[in-house]
Every structure is written in structure tokens, then in C-alpha cells.
Amino acid sequence: MEKKHYASKRALEKGNRILVYAILIVICLIWVFPFFYLVFQSFGLNPNPKSIFPGPGNWTINNYAQLFTNKSTPFFSWWLNTFIIAFFTAALQTVLVLMTAYALSRLRFTGRQALMKLILILGMFPGFLGMLVIYYILKLLNLNTSIYSLILVYAASSMMSYYIAKGFFDTISKSLDEAVLIDGGTKNTVFWRVILPLSKPIIIYTILVSFTGPWGDFMFGKYIAISGGLQVNEFTVAVGLQYLTGFDEYYGVFCAGAVMVSIPITALFFWLQRYYVEGIAGGAVKG
Amino acid sequence: MTTIRYLSLSKPERALVSIGRFFKGIGIGIAHFFKKIPSAMLKVGYAISKPFRTLFDAFKNGTWFTRLNFLFMGFSQLLHHEIFRGILYLAYEGVFIWFLIKIGISNLSKLGTLGTFSPTSQYIGDVAEGTLVSIAGDSSFTILLYSLVTILFIIILVVLWYFSIRDAKSLQDNIAIGKNSKNTDFLKELVDKKYHKLLLAIPLVGLVAFTVIPIIFMIIVGFTNYDGRAHADLFDWVGFDNYHNLFAGFTSNGSNIIGEVFWQVLGWTLLWALIATFTNYFLGMIVALLINKKGIKLKKLWRTILILTIAVPQFVSLLLINRMLTPGGFLTRLFVQWNWIPANTSPFDSVILARALIIIVNMWVGVPYTMLICSGILMNIPEDLYESARIDGASTFKMYTSITLPYMLFITLPYLISQFVGNINNFNIIYLLSAGAPKFKGNIPTFYGEVGQTDLLITWIYKMSMEGDDKSYAVACVLGILIFLVIAVISLIFYGRSSSVKNEEDFQ
């Protein structure tokens, strides 16, 4: 009797597990589907949104060829522009975010709480209403006719995204700081010798987030591109792809471009996934 | 009432008692508030008068070096071995005076009218032979922006001026007791006691120039009739007209269509934020639970597949899904086959379907994030909680509702709130997916943008201020301020209460 009870329980658990696997497979299929759709479309001869697969005999790499050779879709310069912007944004933003987060997490000074509240409040305003003014400020600095001014715009907003890094720093024990200070170190030493070496996940997380940001942001880039009267080859990838969606005949090229953008970023995510997860889990929610 | 007495009551009675306590609490709270007013006023008065007393003291008891600081900021510091500080003070004063003469005064004087000359072209000499010269007129935009910057400069000057005098006085006092300072002290302090100044200086400049000034500008523009077109145009102050039109502006036939649209859009924005936040949260948690379930293999693979959606730029995947949902798209054809919608229409023609689709697609976008966060926390729940529950014979569902859910809710409350706020301002998904369709019925002035029934306040603002020929930047700014008020109220209610904010120091 006893034995049978266990056996049925084991069977139940097995059934359960199969059910879970089934659900997970369905979920994953749903989540991956749009990417396969994208890839298939990018290889279609006359890509159209009506069917998922290009019909037999309709497979082609023409879209990719056009993407790189056609003068009106200068994908390579878009890619290069975005890479340069993303690289410098990541460098600047990471430094500024870590500086802000350290100051707000570890140092105690008058106005600290007020500053945190101010940043919280500033984050509640719809940012793009400020685009007009930001553009004007860029114009005063004579930067409005270059897409690289985006670096300045992205880096300037670094302070707004201190939150996750601060959450991470908060979890590092303060007794370490005290040990350094007692031994005659300064707060500068604490930052470089204690906090930074312990913060690899959050540093990589910040780099990853600030590096991938410019690849997807089309709003501000588009505003500068239009207002500053930029040439097509001065666009970023996001602005360029957004520009391609305006032409029906470039649909296949758009898909090919989207695949080419996604590949390096996806690879980056796969490579640094562990840190991304650790960063989010450690910083977003203090446990 | 004693605890024993309270415990002996039945449930409805207990509820009544707690309601009674609640109202009593409010009464006591209000009484306390009024009791505190006199002492609070005294404190505030003391705090306000402190700078003036310091200034007066510095002038009365100061040496001539200290007194000269009233005119030349940093003068006393320069002469008393605090060269760096002195130079910084003096340099700011110099920059300030240069800015005021070059730009500040002329713009500030036009602030009241926002400029009166519009740009014109004029012939020099004979009309037939002379050359056409354009004469730059006033630009209200420039006047407003420069005035704002000037006022900011003045405020900074006043604060620095006060600090320089206060510093000079304490310097004098220190010298009087034989404590001389060294030039290098300033640098040493910067990497230790005043390290925050070194760290925050650059980020703060960025924040002020590219976030604070634009936002203040935006708030001010809400009181003008600026339409958002060319920078060289003139516009005027209109007071509260924009607010008035939004809430009580009636058209000639007696209806207030913009008011109605506003309330509907606001209602949908809040409904959307609520549903989107909770569907994402619970679905993400369920997926995380499934992946982390004991005995499930390939955990990393499942997680990686879901992370894929984070890696691909959001606007690409959203534009793609939008393609599938166009009248010829294959999802639309499926819907037609299933008789959900009539042939040759778009799924975004029906309000309910459009809203449902947006929420579903949002789950597709957002669940991986929640899954990641929840996985991290789920692994931290002490296993012995489940162990003891299992010994007591609790079912899986019971364990979920009594252990997992409360634990998760407690820890992720700040995250939930920030998600809610983020969803109120979730621009991408609406703009790229439905672009607000279907449109509202009735004649909405083009001035207000092509607002639709799935538009959130944020996308409406975008349409109003950035799209089309007939723009209304000023009204968009008013809407932006209203969004801010809604979000601020919600966050203040929840944010201050969440334990991780309250007990910040406990975590370290």
C-alpha cells in the first residue's frame, strides 16, 4: 500500500514535469517566433508580411547585398556611426554612473536625500519635451550638425540612471570602508581599492546597458537628424532603419538590417549574460 | 481596549474597531500637526534668518579682508593660502559679470513681453538696385531660454557669494586662534571629506544643462502659446489659458471635446499601466517559477532564449509585430479566418481588440525582465520555509500564496512601482504598435494632434508637439506637467512607504 502510494506520487511528479516542459517549450516558441520570422523575411525574394516563409525558389541574399552596396542604404556607415557613439557613450556613462552611485551610496553629505529625490522627480517628466531645448543648447555649442552630439546627450543624462548601481554598492559591507579609513586611506582609496574591485558585475552591467542603448534609440537621433539636416549616411542604425520603414520597397532590406544589428548585440548579451543577470538581481532589488 | 478584549471579538466587530481606530488616528494626526505648527514656524524662521545673521556678523566683526569679500568673492581666500578656492570664487564672479553684460541683461529685460520685433527683410537703398538684408528680430524662444539661464546664474551667484563670505569669516576666526591653512588642503579635502563634490560635479553639470533646464523651460512654456515650430517666431504669455482650454474649454456648440478626450486618455493610461504592470509581473514570476522548479533541466537554455528578446532592439521587434498586424499581415489574416474581425480591416480598428493586443505584446516584451529579476530573488528564499510547510502538509498552491508571493511582493515593491511609472510613460510600445489607432470620433482640432483611443498621455504629447504641421508645444507641456503630477502623487504614496527606501541604512 505504502509502496504504491509513493509510486503514484512519483508518477504524478513525472507528469508534472512533462507538463512544465511542454509549457516552457510553448513559451519559448512564442518568444523566439518573431526572430525567425525576421530572419526568414530577410531572406525572401519579395518579402511580404502576408506569409511567414518565402515560397520555394524565393530564397535570396539579395537584401543583404543591397544593404551593403546600395548607396541609398549606407548601412555600413550607419553601423560605424552607431558603434562610435555607443563606444564613447558606454565609456563616459559608466564612469559617471559609478561616480554618482558611489557618492550617493557611500558618502554622507547635506543634500544627499534631496538630490536623490530631485533625480526621482526629474525622471517623471516626459523627456522628449526637452528635446527642443536640448537641440537649441547643442546649437549654441555648435554641435547640432553632427550625429556625434548624441554622445554628449546620452552621457549628460547618466545621473538619472544611478539607481541600480547604487543598489549594488549598498549591499557591500561598510566595515570594509572603515578598515581602509582607519589605516589612513582616503575615500578616494575606498572607491578605487575596495568598491570597484568588488563590483565587476555592476560595472559590466552598466557598460552593457549604456552600450546597447544607442543601438535602439531612434527618437532623439531622428530629431537631430531632421532638425540638423543630416545626410542619410550620417544616421545611426536606429534612425536609418526607421527611415527605411518609410519605403515599402525596402522592407526586405529593413529586415536584413535588423538582423545585422541584432547579431552583435545578441552575441554580446550571450557573452556577458551572467553579469547582466547578477547586476539586475543584485542592484534592482535590495534583498 | 485591551488585546484580550480585541481578540475575543468576532471578525466583523474587529473590522469595525480597526476602522474606528483608523479615524481616531487621523484625528490625532491632525491635532499633532496643528500642535507642531508654532515650534515648526520658529524653526523655519531661525533657519531663514541664519544666513542673514552670518552675513551681518561677518560684516560687523570681520577684518577688511573679510569685508572685501562682499565685493570680490574669494578675495580673502586668495590672501590666506586658500588659492584654489579663491580662484574658483573669483572666476565664477568674472564669468557671471561677462555673461550678464553680454547676454543676460538684454534678454532678461525682454522677458515681460517675450520680444516685440518679428524678423523682417529690408532693402538697403533703392528697391530696384539695393540688396535685400534680413534683419533679425526677437526670438521669444531665445529670450525665454537665456532669461532662464541668467536667473539660474544669479541664484548660483547668490549662494556662492554667501558661502565665500561665510568661509572668509571662519578663515579669519581660524587664523585668530593660530590655525593657518595651506594651499594644498583644498586638494586633500577633495579626495576625502569633500569627495562627493569631486564625484558629483561633472554629472551634475550634465544633469542641469540637459535635464533640469529643459524641464523648467517646459513648465514655463506651459504658460505661453508657443506652437513648437521655428525658433525665430514670437509668442506671448497666456497665463492659465492652456489649462483652462483643457479642462473647461467649450467649443461653439457647447461641447468640450478636448476635455472629454483628455479624461478618456488619462483613464486608459492609468488602466493600461495597472494591467501592464500586473500581467508582466505575475506572468514573469510564473515563468521564473517554472524554470526554477526542482528537477527541470536546461535552466540556462530556457533563460537564454527569453533573454534574446532583451538583446534585440525593441523598436525592431515592435515594428515587426506591427507588420504582422497590418491589414495584409499574416496575424491579421488569422484573425479574419477565426472571424474575430471582418475582412479587409486592421485589428487596430476595434478599441477592445487593439487594447488587448497591446497588452499581450507588452507581455511579450516585458516578461523576460521580470523573469530575470524574479529568478534572482526566488533563489534567495530560504529553503527551510518550504521544508517546514511541506511537513505541515501544505499544497504547492498554498505554499505559493503563503510563502513565495508575500516574500516576492515585499522585496519587489519598489520595482513594481517603478514599473508602473515606466508604463505610464511607455512610449515605444504604443507608438510603434498601434500609433494610437483607432481614432476618436468627433472633430478634434488638428492643433491637438491625431489622438486615438489607444494613445497614452505620453504618445498624445508626442503627436501634439512633434508631428504634423499644426503643432501645440505649449499644450503638450501642460499635459507633460499633468502626467508628472499624476506620477508624483502615486510615487509619493507608495515610494515613501516601501521598506527598502525607509530603512536604507539597514541594508549596509
Tab-separated table of C-alpha atoms in Angstrom, chain B residues 26-380:
chain	number	residue	atom	x	y	z
B	26	ILE	CA	-6.448	60.621	11.584
B	27	GLY	CA	-7.909	62.935	14.236
B	28	ILE	CA	-4.872	62.576	16.454
B	29	GLY	CA	-2.578	63.092	13.479
B	30	ILE	CA	-4.301	66.359	12.563
B	31	ALA	CA	-4.201	67.545	16.162
B	32	HIS	CA	-0.486	66.779	16.333
B	33	PHE	CA	0.061	68.633	13.105
B	34	PHE	CA	-1.529	71.798	14.457
B	35	LYS	CA	0.255	71.467	17.766
B	36	LYS	CA	3.564	71.346	15.945
B	37	ILE	CA	2.937	74.478	13.866
B	38	PRO	CA	4.245	77.100	16.342
B	39	SER	CA	7.529	75.310	17.022
B	40	ALA	CA	7.954	74.470	13.345
B	41	MET	CA	7.462	78.109	12.412
B	42	LEU	CA	10.039	79.107	14.952
B	43	LYS	CA	12.486	76.604	13.472
B	44	VAL	CA	11.853	77.801	9.934
B	45	GLY	CA	12.241	81.409	10.983
B	46	TYR	CA	15.516	80.557	12.676
B	47	ALA	CA	16.773	78.718	9.604
B	48	ILE	CA	15.805	81.569	7.298
B	49	SER	CA	17.388	84.224	9.437
B	50	LYS	CA	20.635	82.270	9.858
B	51	PRO	CA	22.280	83.359	6.580
B	52	PHE	CA	21.440	86.981	7.327
B	53	ARG	CA	22.861	86.736	10.795
B	54	THR	CA	26.019	85.155	9.406
B	55	LEU	CA	26.388	87.943	6.843
B	56	PHE	CA	25.787	90.603	9.429
B	57	ASP	CA	28.273	89.020	11.785
B	58	ALA	CA	30.900	88.797	9.025
B	59	PHE	CA	30.452	92.459	8.207
B	60	LYS	CA	30.436	93.670	11.782
B	61	ASN	CA	33.245	91.559	13.215
B	62	GLY	CA	35.172	90.896	10.036
B	63	THR	CA	38.535	92.359	9.098
B	64	TRP	CA	38.804	94.400	5.931
B	65	PHE	CA	39.860	91.310	4.042
B	66	THR	CA	36.657	89.578	5.016
B	67	ARG	CA	34.611	92.679	4.229
B	68	LEU	CA	36.161	92.976	0.775
B	69	ASN	CA	34.762	89.526	0.093
B	70	PHE	CA	31.346	91.183	-0.130
B	71	LEU	CA	32.563	92.799	-3.337
B	72	PHE	CA	35.227	90.417	-4.623
B	73	MET	CA	34.314	86.836	-3.947
B	74	GLY	CA	37.305	84.797	-2.841
B	75	PHE	CA	39.479	87.840	-2.054
B	76	SER	CA	40.200	86.809	1.496
B	77	GLN	CA	40.836	83.187	0.492
B	78	LEU	CA	43.386	84.288	-2.108
B	79	LEU	CA	45.378	86.171	0.510
B	80	HIS	CA	45.188	83.484	3.185
B	81	HIS	CA	46.679	80.442	1.481
B	82	GLU	CA	43.468	79.088	0.045
B	83	ILE	CA	44.409	79.868	-3.524
B	84	PHE	CA	42.316	77.203	-5.286
B	85	ARG	CA	39.136	78.120	-3.521
B	86	GLY	CA	39.777	81.808	-4.030
B	87	ILE	CA	40.436	81.398	-7.740
B	88	LEU	CA	37.247	79.381	-8.207
B	89	TYR	CA	35.140	82.003	-6.449
B	90	LEU	CA	36.707	84.883	-8.332
B	91	ALA	CA	36.494	83.076	-11.659
B	92	TYR	CA	32.793	82.463	-11.203
B	93	GLU	CA	32.235	86.125	-10.426
B	94	GLY	CA	34.125	87.089	-13.582
B	95	VAL	CA	32.174	84.663	-15.789
B	96	PHE	CA	28.949	85.863	-14.242
B	97	ILE	CA	29.621	89.532	-14.962
B	98	TRP	CA	30.706	88.745	-18.523
B	99	PHE	CA	27.563	86.677	-19.113
B	100	LEU	CA	25.302	89.310	-17.609
B	101	ILE	CA	26.684	92.073	-19.822
B	102	LYS	CA	26.951	90.022	-22.978
B	103	ILE	CA	23.654	88.112	-22.836
B	104	GLY	CA	21.841	88.306	-19.534
B	105	ILE	CA	20.618	91.893	-19.210
B	106	SER	CA	19.318	92.306	-22.738
B	107	ASN	CA	17.321	89.090	-22.619
B	108	LEU	CA	16.077	89.484	-19.090
B	109	SER	CA	14.702	92.930	-19.910
B	110	LYS	CA	12.546	91.432	-22.674
B	111	LEU	CA	11.163	88.646	-20.516
B	112	GLY	CA	7.944	90.501	-19.791
B	113	THR	CA	6.925	90.837	-23.427
B	114	LEU	CA	8.920	87.944	-24.887
B	115	GLY	CA	10.109	90.228	-27.630
B	116	THR	CA	8.251	92.590	-29.925
B	117	PHE	CA	10.059	92.740	-33.302
B	118	SER	CA	9.437	89.970	-35.746
B	119	PRO	CA	12.252	89.315	-38.199
B	120	THR	CA	11.882	91.234	-41.444
B	121	SER	CA	13.710	91.809	-44.680
B	122	GLN	CA	14.550	95.268	-45.840
B	123	TYR	CA	16.125	96.761	-48.908
B	124	ILE	CA	19.116	98.915	-48.355
B	125	GLY	CA	18.934	101.844	-50.687
B	126	ASP	CA	16.831	101.704	-53.835
B	127	VAL	CA	14.316	98.866	-54.073
B	128	ALA	CA	15.314	98.089	-57.618
B	129	GLU	CA	19.074	98.057	-57.107
B	130	GLY	CA	19.638	97.709	-53.384
B	131	THR	CA	20.389	94.455	-51.668
B	132	LEU	CA	17.898	92.567	-49.577
B	133	VAL	CA	19.046	92.356	-45.979
B	134	SER	CA	17.226	90.353	-43.386
B	135	ILE	CA	17.026	91.986	-40.004
B	136	ALA	CA	16.986	89.566	-37.135
B	137	GLY	CA	14.009	90.147	-34.912
B	138	ASP	CA	13.376	88.988	-31.398
B	139	SER	CA	13.056	85.284	-30.840
B	140	SER	CA	10.801	84.549	-27.898
B	141	PHE	CA	12.317	81.092	-27.590
B	142	THR	CA	15.819	82.517	-27.207
B	143	ILE	CA	14.688	85.224	-24.822
B	144	LEU	CA	12.950	82.714	-22.606
B	145	LEU	CA	15.843	80.274	-22.600
B	146	TYR	CA	18.529	82.895	-21.958
B	147	SER	CA	16.464	84.534	-19.245
B	148	LEU	CA	16.094	81.180	-17.571
B	149	VAL	CA	19.839	80.580	-17.722
B	150	THR	CA	20.519	84.079	-16.416
B	151	ILE	CA	18.212	83.572	-13.458
B	152	LEU	CA	19.973	80.303	-12.750
B	153	PHE	CA	23.338	82.093	-12.873
B	154	ILE	CA	22.050	84.724	-10.438
B	155	ILE	CA	20.812	82.114	-7.989
B	156	ILE	CA	24.166	80.318	-8.102
B	157	LEU	CA	25.944	83.643	-7.597
B	158	VAL	CA	23.922	84.482	-4.502
B	159	VAL	CA	24.586	81.065	-2.984
B	160	LEU	CA	28.318	81.191	-3.763
B	161	TRP	CA	28.563	84.755	-2.535
B	162	TYR	CA	27.102	83.705	0.789
B	163	PHE	CA	29.475	80.739	1.022
B	164	SER	CA	32.515	82.829	0.172
B	165	ILE	CA	31.724	85.304	2.944
B	166	ARG	CA	30.979	82.566	5.435
B	167	ASP	CA	34.240	80.831	4.531
B	168	ALA	CA	36.172	84.085	4.800
B	169	LYS	CA	34.788	84.691	8.289
B	170	SER	CA	35.646	81.207	9.510
B	171	LEU	CA	39.084	81.571	7.910
B	172	GLN	CA	39.582	84.768	9.884
B	173	ASP	CA	38.433	83.063	13.082
B	174	ASN	CA	40.803	80.170	12.461
B	175	ILE	CA	43.742	82.496	11.910
B	176	ALA	CA	42.857	84.318	15.120
B	177	ILE	CA	43.364	81.112	17.082
B	178	GLY	CA	46.549	80.314	15.159
B	179	LYS	CA	45.182	77.701	12.711
B	180	ASN	CA	46.642	78.622	9.357
B	181	SER	CA	45.512	76.794	6.254
B	182	LYS	CA	47.693	75.502	3.438
B	183	ASN	CA	47.101	75.789	-0.278
B	184	THR	CA	47.070	72.033	-0.675
B	185	ASP	CA	44.385	71.480	1.980
B	186	PHE	CA	41.730	72.081	-0.604
B	187	LEU	CA	43.006	69.291	-2.854
B	188	LYS	CA	43.370	66.907	0.057
B	189	GLU	CA	39.811	67.561	1.162
B	190	LEU	CA	38.548	66.930	-2.350
B	191	VAL	CA	39.603	63.300	-2.266
B	192	ASP	CA	38.391	62.697	1.255
B	193	LYS	CA	35.999	64.840	3.271
B	194	LYS	CA	34.568	66.616	0.253
B	195	TYR	CA	34.931	63.710	-2.163
B	196	HIS	CA	31.255	63.989	-3.085
B	197	LYS	CA	31.912	67.396	-4.651
B	198	LEU	CA	34.608	65.958	-6.893
B	199	LEU	CA	32.474	62.984	-7.875
B	200	LEU	CA	29.203	64.771	-8.458
B	201	ALA	CA	30.455	67.953	-10.154
B	202	ILE	CA	30.528	66.672	-13.736
B	203	PRO	CA	27.374	64.539	-13.570
B	204	LEU	CA	25.553	67.494	-12.006
B	205	VAL	CA	26.577	69.894	-14.761
B	206	GLY	CA	25.221	67.402	-17.301
B	207	LEU	CA	22.033	66.986	-15.336
B	208	VAL	CA	21.420	70.713	-15.047
B	209	ALA	CA	22.232	71.534	-18.668
B	210	PHE	CA	20.410	68.680	-20.353
B	211	THR	CA	17.627	67.762	-17.942
B	212	VAL	CA	16.860	70.457	-15.385
B	213	ILE	CA	16.920	73.461	-17.716
B	214	PRO	CA	14.775	71.731	-20.380
B	215	ILE	CA	12.229	70.688	-17.762
B	216	ILE	CA	11.968	74.128	-16.173
B	217	PHE	CA	11.702	75.577	-19.651
B	218	MET	CA	8.907	73.140	-20.403
B	219	ILE	CA	6.975	74.141	-17.303
B	220	ILE	CA	7.285	77.815	-18.218
B	221	VAL	CA	6.265	77.250	-21.834
B	222	GLY	CA	3.013	75.800	-20.492
B	223	PHE	CA	2.033	79.400	-19.773
B	224	THR	CA	2.673	80.652	-23.314
B	225	ASN	CA	1.159	79.952	-26.710
B	226	TYR	CA	4.329	78.545	-28.284
B	227	ASP	CA	3.478	76.135	-31.096
B	228	GLY	CA	6.805	74.356	-31.409
B	229	ARG	CA	7.714	75.461	-34.937
B	230	ALA	CA	10.612	77.692	-35.957
B	231	HIS	CA	12.791	79.160	-33.246
B	232	ALA	CA	12.650	82.666	-34.642
B	233	ASP	CA	8.934	83.132	-34.035
B	234	LEU	CA	7.354	85.380	-31.479
B	235	PHE	CA	4.947	84.075	-28.914
B	236	ASP	CA	3.246	85.503	-25.858
B	237	TRP	CA	2.372	84.806	-22.276
B	238	VAL	CA	-1.175	83.465	-21.973
B	239	GLY	CA	-1.384	82.699	-18.266
B	240	PHE	CA	-3.541	79.711	-17.434
B	241	ASP	CA	-5.335	79.619	-20.797
B	242	ASN	CA	-3.881	76.268	-21.802
B	243	TYR	CA	-5.042	74.677	-18.573
B	244	HIS	CA	-8.416	76.325	-18.951
B	245	ASN	CA	-8.881	75.021	-22.509
B	246	LEU	CA	-8.015	71.539	-21.453
B	247	PHE	CA	-10.463	71.342	-18.585
B	248	ALA	CA	-13.196	73.814	-19.393
B	249	GLY	CA	-12.686	74.962	-22.961
B	250	PHE	CA	-16.054	74.674	-24.686
B	251	THR	CA	-16.458	74.849	-28.436
B	252	SER	CA	-19.203	76.862	-30.089
B	253	ASN	CA	-21.721	74.005	-29.926
B	254	GLY	CA	-21.334	73.731	-26.197
B	255	SER	CA	-19.307	70.530	-26.023
B	256	ASN	CA	-15.863	70.260	-24.559
B	257	ILE	CA	-14.380	67.603	-26.795
B	258	ILE	CA	-10.790	68.097	-25.716
B	259	GLY	CA	-11.778	67.818	-22.087
B	260	GLU	CA	-13.600	64.552	-22.813
B	261	VAL	CA	-10.687	63.199	-24.817
B	262	PHE	CA	-8.307	64.184	-22.044
B	263	TRP	CA	-10.198	62.271	-19.367
B	264	GLN	CA	-10.553	59.229	-21.615
B	265	VAL	CA	-6.863	59.209	-22.452
B	266	LEU	CA	-5.958	59.655	-18.794
B	267	GLY	CA	-8.303	56.802	-17.830
B	268	TRP	CA	-6.801	54.459	-20.417
B	269	THR	CA	-3.280	55.476	-19.410
B	270	LEU	CA	-3.895	54.501	-15.792
B	271	LEU	CA	-5.798	51.324	-16.726
B	272	TRP	CA	-3.021	50.330	-19.099
B	273	ALA	CA	-0.293	50.973	-16.559
B	274	LEU	CA	-2.119	48.891	-13.960
B	275	ILE	CA	-2.868	45.934	-16.252
B	276	ALA	CA	0.513	46.009	-17.978
B	277	THR	CA	2.400	46.069	-14.682
B	278	PHE	CA	0.464	43.230	-13.113
B	279	THR	CA	0.255	40.942	-16.133
B	280	ASN	CA	4.000	41.271	-16.636
B	281	TYR	CA	4.747	40.772	-13.001
B	282	PHE	CA	2.679	37.646	-12.477
B	283	LEU	CA	3.473	36.059	-15.795
B	284	GLY	CA	7.170	36.765	-15.303
B	285	MET	CA	7.025	35.268	-11.850
B	286	ILE	CA	5.215	32.163	-13.114
B	287	VAL	CA	7.787	31.646	-15.865
B	288	ALA	CA	10.575	32.097	-13.320
B	289	LEU	CA	8.924	29.551	-11.019
B	290	LEU	CA	8.597	27.071	-13.869
B	291	ILE	CA	12.228	27.450	-14.872
B	292	ASN	CA	13.471	27.235	-11.299
B	293	LYS	CA	11.290	24.264	-10.447
B	294	LYS	CA	13.249	21.378	-8.994
B	295	GLY	CA	14.105	18.677	-11.471
B	296	ILE	CA	13.743	20.877	-14.538
B	297	LYS	CA	16.830	20.608	-16.693
B	298	LEU	CA	18.415	23.052	-19.141
B	299	LYS	CA	17.553	26.010	-16.902
B	300	LYS	CA	20.158	28.131	-18.620
B	301	LEU	CA	18.800	27.391	-22.081
B	302	TRP	CA	15.251	28.491	-21.218
B	303	ARG	CA	16.548	31.648	-19.628
B	304	THR	CA	18.815	32.430	-22.551
B	305	ILE	CA	16.037	32.082	-25.085
B	306	LEU	CA	13.941	34.582	-23.174
B	307	ILE	CA	16.859	36.999	-22.805
B	308	LEU	CA	17.107	37.049	-26.572
B	309	THR	CA	14.178	39.455	-26.672
B	310	ILE	CA	16.072	41.913	-24.483
B	311	ALA	CA	19.075	41.814	-26.790
B	312	VAL	CA	17.235	42.697	-29.979
B	313	PRO	CA	16.465	46.427	-30.185
B	314	GLN	CA	12.927	46.955	-29.035
B	315	PHE	CA	11.867	49.114	-31.923
B	316	VAL	CA	12.871	46.374	-34.382
B	317	SER	CA	10.734	43.695	-32.784
B	318	LEU	CA	7.841	46.085	-32.293
B	319	LEU	CA	7.918	47.283	-35.899
B	320	LEU	CA	7.979	43.661	-36.975
B	321	ILE	CA	4.924	42.752	-34.921
B	322	ASN	CA	3.269	45.849	-36.289
B	323	ARG	CA	3.901	44.460	-39.783
B	324	MET	CA	2.208	41.196	-38.883
B	325	LEU	CA	-0.831	43.154	-37.745
B	326	THR	CA	-1.263	45.370	-40.815
B	327	PRO	CA	-4.383	44.645	-42.941
B	328	GLY	CA	-2.444	42.155	-45.111
B	329	GLY	CA	-0.220	40.800	-42.360
B	330	PHE	CA	-0.444	37.123	-41.526
B	331	LEU	CA	-1.710	37.560	-37.953
B	332	THR	CA	-4.481	39.759	-39.287
B	333	ARG	CA	-5.384	37.065	-41.784
B	334	LEU	CA	-5.556	34.554	-38.951
B	335	PHE	CA	-7.895	36.859	-37.047
B	336	VAL	CA	-10.077	37.159	-40.149
B	337	GLN	CA	-10.119	33.371	-40.544
B	338	TRP	CA	-11.212	32.978	-36.939
B	339	ASN	CA	-13.934	35.554	-37.530
B	340	TRP	CA	-12.571	37.909	-34.895
B	341	ILE	CA	-12.583	40.823	-37.283
B	342	PRO	CA	-14.246	41.440	-40.657
B	343	ALA	CA	-12.139	41.012	-43.777
B	344	ASN	CA	-10.040	43.912	-45.058
B	345	THR	CA	-9.843	45.657	-41.722
B	346	SER	CA	-6.994	46.121	-39.321
B	347	PRO	CA	-7.085	44.650	-35.808
B	348	PHE	CA	-6.497	48.191	-34.632
B	349	ASP	CA	-9.931	49.273	-35.873
B	350	SER	CA	-11.649	47.911	-32.820
B	351	VAL	CA	-10.860	49.507	-29.492
B	352	ILE	CA	-11.068	46.384	-27.383
B	353	LEU	CA	-9.001	44.203	-29.709
B	354	ALA	CA	-6.400	46.947	-30.152
B	355	ARG	CA	-6.032	47.383	-26.398
B	356	ALA	CA	-5.906	43.633	-25.783
B	357	LEU	CA	-3.239	43.195	-28.457
B	358	ILE	CA	-1.117	45.952	-26.975
B	359	ILE	CA	-1.263	44.353	-23.551
B	360	ILE	CA	-0.378	40.933	-24.979
B	361	VAL	CA	2.546	42.282	-26.980
B	362	ASN	CA	3.684	44.149	-23.900
B	363	MET	CA	3.838	40.848	-22.041
B	364	TRP	CA	5.987	39.512	-24.826
B	365	VAL	CA	8.326	42.467	-24.388
B	366	GLY	CA	8.358	42.702	-20.601
B	367	VAL	CA	8.121	39.189	-19.192
B	368	PRO	CA	11.828	38.328	-19.709
B	369	TYR	CA	12.895	41.250	-17.496
B	370	THR	CA	10.546	40.261	-14.705
B	371	MET	CA	11.606	36.650	-15.135
B	372	LEU	CA	15.250	37.627	-14.622
B	373	ILE	CA	14.580	39.674	-11.523
B	374	CYS	CA	12.243	37.097	-10.020
B	375	SER	CA	14.689	34.226	-10.633
B	376	GLY	CA	17.321	36.063	-8.655
B	377	ILE	CA	15.024	36.553	-5.696
B	378	LEU	CA	13.389	33.131	-5.853
B	379	MET	CA	16.763	31.508	-5.328
B	380	ASN	CA	17.188	33.602	-2.180
